[in-house]
Amino acid sequence: MTHVFLERRFTTPLTAEAVLAISLRAGDCFSRHRVTWQGSLVALDGRRMFCHFQAPDAESTRLALHQTLSDSTLQQAIAAYGAEVRGLWPGTVHDAADLDTTTGPAANVLVERDFAAPVTVEAIQQIEDAGATCLDNHRVRFVRTFFARNRQRMVCLYRAPDAESVRLAQRQAGMPMTRVWAFHAVLPPQPTGSNATT
């Protein structure tokens, strides 16, 4: 299966409850295309969202999302928020090697990075490693990277006091960044009796 990422913007702020309701209602359509919703990150102002899916390929995800619009309730719900698709792309997931999610809250700040030419995760990681003191000084901890297959888009997640701490730390470390925003995660409900954690 492939990791596929969807980026959306909204003219009317979106709530976490609406994301969960829409995603659960779209579940049957996702299942028909073998698409599994892994979760969504919704900006605190409700105007941006980053979604993570697993699917056979990006086209399966595109078809499933398109076919959800045949459900009039979903169509109305999505239209009510003025949803605009900003990108749908396949990629890879890279977790922090030493992150222990039991020692504190999960990620809460997202950094978007765009590159004019293809880059490698290793090259960007070297810049961040060189500026590790800057991140430590601002209490910023790397959690995960979503990296586009074309190697020109990267979305990184951090655990930090707030978005401004991440922005300052990244700037001081010389890290490229397009946009920084705080979010709350909306995850699929765990099956009853499941011991799985996120």
Short mmCIF file of C-alpha atoms in Angstrom, two decimals:
data_model
loop_
_atom_site.label_atom_id
_atom_site.label_comp_id
_atom_site.label_asym_id
_atom_site.label_seq_id
_atom_site.Cartn_x
_atom_site.Cartn_y
_atom_site.Cartn_z
CA MET A 1 0.00 0.00 0.00
CA THR A 2 1.03 3.59 -0.65
CA HIS A 3 0.89 6.57 1.69
CA VAL A 4 -1.22 9.30 0.07
CA PHE A 5 -1.63 12.83 1.42
CA LEU A 6 -4.44 15.31 0.80
CA GLU A 7 -4.16 19.03 1.53
CA ARG A 8 -7.25 21.22 1.71
CA ARG A 9 -8.13 24.81 2.53
CA PHE A 10 -11.52 26.10 3.68
CA THR A 11 -13.28 29.44 3.41
CA THR A 12 -15.43 28.60 6.45
CA PRO A 13 -13.59 27.17 9.48
CA LEU A 14 -13.84 23.39 9.76
CA THR A 15 -14.32 21.69 13.12
CA ALA A 16 -12.75 18.44 14.29
CA GLU A 17 -16.25 17.02 14.78
CA ALA A 18 -17.14 17.77 11.16
CA VAL A 19 -13.93 16.12 9.90
CA LEU A 20 -14.69 12.97 11.87
CA ALA A 21 -18.34 12.87 10.76
CA ILE A 22 -17.46 13.41 7.08
CA SER A 23 -14.62 10.87 7.17
CA LEU A 24 -16.74 8.20 8.83
CA ARG A 25 -19.62 8.75 6.41
CA ALA A 26 -17.18 8.40 3.49
CA GLY A 27 -15.90 5.11 4.92
CA ASP A 28 -17.90 2.83 2.61
CA CYS A 29 -16.66 4.65 -0.47
CA PHE A 30 -13.09 4.50 0.83
CA SER A 31 -13.48 0.76 1.45
CA ARG A 32 -14.65 0.12 -2.12
CA HIS A 33 -11.37 1.63 -3.38
CA ARG A 34 -9.24 -0.01 -0.66
CA VAL A 35 -8.45 3.41 0.83
CA THR A 36 -7.90 3.63 4.58
CA TRP A 37 -8.12 6.99 6.32
CA GLN A 38 -5.22 7.24 8.79
CA GLY A 39 -6.17 10.61 10.24
CA SER A 40 -6.37 14.34 9.58
CA LEU A 41 -4.57 17.35 11.01
CA VAL A 42 -6.85 20.38 11.25
CA ALA A 43 -5.41 23.86 11.75
CA LEU A 44 -6.50 25.52 14.97
CA ASP A 45 -8.26 28.21 12.93
CA GLY A 46 -10.09 25.48 10.95
CA ARG A 47 -8.96 26.80 7.57
CA ARG A 48 -6.39 24.15 6.61
CA MET A 49 -6.33 20.37 6.77
CA PHE A 50 -3.75 17.71 6.00
CA CYS A 51 -5.05 14.12 5.60
CA HIS A 52 -3.15 10.84 5.54
CA PHE A 53 -4.48 7.78 3.69
CA GLN A 54 -3.14 4.37 2.76
CA ALA A 55 -4.26 3.13 -0.64
CA PRO A 56 -3.10 1.09 -3.63
CA ASP A 57 -2.09 4.40 -5.27
CA ALA A 58 -2.94 8.11 -5.42
CA GLU A 59 -5.50 7.53 -8.18
CA SER A 60 -7.53 5.19 -5.94
CA THR A 61 -7.64 7.94 -3.34
CA ARG A 62 -8.61 10.55 -5.93
CA LEU A 63 -11.46 8.31 -7.18
CA ALA A 64 -12.71 7.57 -3.66
CA LEU A 65 -12.72 11.27 -2.76
CA HIS A 66 -14.50 12.15 -6.00
CA GLN A 67 -17.13 9.44 -5.53
CA THR A 68 -17.91 10.60 -1.99
CA LEU A 69 -19.46 13.65 -3.67
CA SER A 70 -22.22 11.41 -5.07
CA ASP A 71 -23.53 11.28 -1.49
CA SER A 72 -25.67 14.44 -1.30
CA THR A 73 -25.18 14.76 2.46
CA LEU A 74 -21.40 14.66 2.06
CA GLN A 75 -21.56 16.99 -0.91
CA GLN A 76 -23.52 19.56 1.11
CA ALA A 77 -21.25 19.20 4.14
CA ILE A 78 -18.08 19.70 2.09
CA ALA A 79 -19.59 22.60 0.12
CA ALA A 80 -20.67 24.32 3.35
CA TYR A 81 -17.01 24.76 4.31
CA GLY A 82 -15.87 25.96 0.89
CA ALA A 83 -13.37 23.12 0.59
CA GLU A 84 -10.59 23.56 -1.94
CA VAL A 85 -8.13 20.75 -2.71
CA ARG A 86 -4.58 22.14 -2.59
CA GLY A 87 -2.80 18.90 -3.35
CA LEU A 88 -3.03 15.12 -3.44
CA TRP A 89 0.29 13.30 -3.55
CA PRO A 90 1.90 9.95 -2.80
CA GLY A 91 4.88 9.83 -0.50
CA THR A 92 6.75 8.22 2.34
CA VAL A 93 6.61 8.53 6.13
CA HIS A 94 9.73 9.06 8.25
CA ASP A 95 9.42 8.93 12.05
CA ALA A 96 11.92 10.31 14.56
CA ALA A 97 14.21 7.44 15.48
CA ASP A 98 14.32 8.27 19.17
CA LEU A 99 10.81 9.56 19.80
CA ASP A 100 8.97 8.06 22.76
CA THR A 101 5.29 9.00 22.46
CA THR A 102 4.66 7.87 26.03
CA THR A 103 6.69 10.78 27.47
CA GLY A 104 4.45 13.57 26.29
CA PRO A 105 1.78 14.73 23.88
CA ALA A 106 1.91 13.91 20.20
CA ALA A 107 2.83 16.45 17.54
CA ASN A 108 0.89 19.71 17.51
CA VAL A 109 2.67 21.90 14.91
CA LEU A 110 3.05 21.29 11.17
CA VAL A 111 5.74 22.77 8.90
CA GLU A 112 5.21 22.82 5.14
CA ARG A 113 8.32 22.85 2.94
CA ASP A 114 8.38 23.32 -0.84
CA PHE A 115 11.50 22.90 -2.96
CA ALA A 116 12.17 24.15 -6.50
CA ALA A 117 14.40 21.12 -7.16
CA PRO A 118 14.23 17.60 -5.71
CA VAL A 119 15.86 17.11 -2.29
CA THR A 120 16.51 14.15 -0.02
CA VAL A 121 15.25 13.60 3.51
CA GLU A 122 18.87 13.10 4.55
CA ALA A 123 19.94 16.52 3.23
CA ILE A 124 17.17 18.30 5.13
CA GLN A 125 17.88 16.21 8.23
CA GLN A 126 21.54 17.31 8.14
CA ILE A 127 20.46 20.96 8.28
CA GLU A 128 18.14 20.22 11.19
CA ASP A 129 20.79 18.18 13.02
CA ALA A 130 23.27 21.07 12.65
CA GLY A 131 20.68 23.39 14.20
CA ALA A 132 19.55 20.97 16.92
CA THR A 133 20.48 23.43 19.66
CA CYS A 134 18.05 25.97 18.19
CA LEU A 135 15.24 23.42 18.38
CA ASP A 136 16.20 22.43 21.94
CA ASN A 137 16.32 26.08 23.06
CA HIS A 138 12.72 26.54 21.90
CA ARG A 139 11.58 23.12 23.25
CA VAL A 140 10.81 21.90 19.74
CA ARG A 141 10.91 18.15 19.11
CA PHE A 142 10.77 16.51 15.66
CA VAL A 143 8.12 13.77 15.40
CA ARG A 144 7.49 12.78 11.76
CA THR A 145 8.01 13.75 8.11
CA PHE A 146 5.70 13.11 5.16
CA PHE A 147 7.84 13.33 2.02
CA ALA A 148 6.43 13.58 -1.51
CA ARG A 149 7.52 10.98 -4.01
CA ASN A 150 8.61 13.77 -6.40
CA ARG A 151 10.95 15.00 -3.59
CA GLN A 152 9.76 18.60 -3.86
CA ARG A 153 7.22 18.73 -1.00
CA MET A 154 7.69 17.87 2.66
CA VAL A 155 5.38 18.20 5.64
CA CYS A 156 7.04 17.85 9.04
CA LEU A 157 5.36 17.44 12.41
CA TYR A 158 6.76 18.76 15.68
CA ARG A 159 5.89 18.72 19.34
CA ALA A 160 6.32 22.27 20.69
CA PRO A 161 4.81 24.90 22.99
CA ASP A 162 3.26 26.64 19.96
CA ALA A 163 3.69 27.39 16.24
CA GLU A 164 5.79 30.51 16.92
CA SER A 165 8.37 28.43 18.84
CA VAL A 166 8.72 26.16 15.81
CA ARG A 167 8.92 29.11 13.42
CA LEU A 168 11.70 30.76 15.46
CA ALA A 169 13.65 27.51 15.93
CA GLN A 170 13.42 26.63 12.23
CA ARG A 171 14.50 30.13 11.17
CA GLN A 172 17.47 30.10 13.56
CA ALA A 173 18.48 26.63 12.38
CA GLY A 174 18.38 27.76 8.74
CA MET A 175 15.61 25.34 7.82
CA PRO A 176 13.54 26.02 4.71
CA MET A 177 9.85 26.55 5.45
CA THR A 178 6.84 27.61 3.43
CA ARG A 179 4.22 27.71 6.17
CA VAL A 180 3.93 26.81 9.88
CA TRP A 181 0.66 26.12 11.69
CA ALA A 182 -0.62 24.56 14.88
CA PHE A 183 -3.17 21.78 14.59
CA HIS A 184 -5.24 19.24 16.42
CA ALA A 185 -5.33 15.66 15.19
CA VAL A 186 -8.55 13.90 14.20
CA LEU A 187 -8.02 10.14 14.19
CA PRO A 188 -10.28 7.26 13.20
CA PRO A 189 -11.92 5.61 16.20
CA GLN A 190 -10.05 2.56 17.44
CA PRO A 191 -11.96 -0.72 17.15
CA THR A 192 -13.62 -1.72 20.42
CA GLY A 193 -11.24 -3.78 22.52
CA SER A 194 -8.22 -2.67 20.51
CA ASN A 195 -4.90 -2.18 22.26
CA ALA A 196 -3.57 -0.07 19.40
CA THR A 197 -2.12 3.35 20.20
CA THR A 198 -1.19 6.30 18.03
#
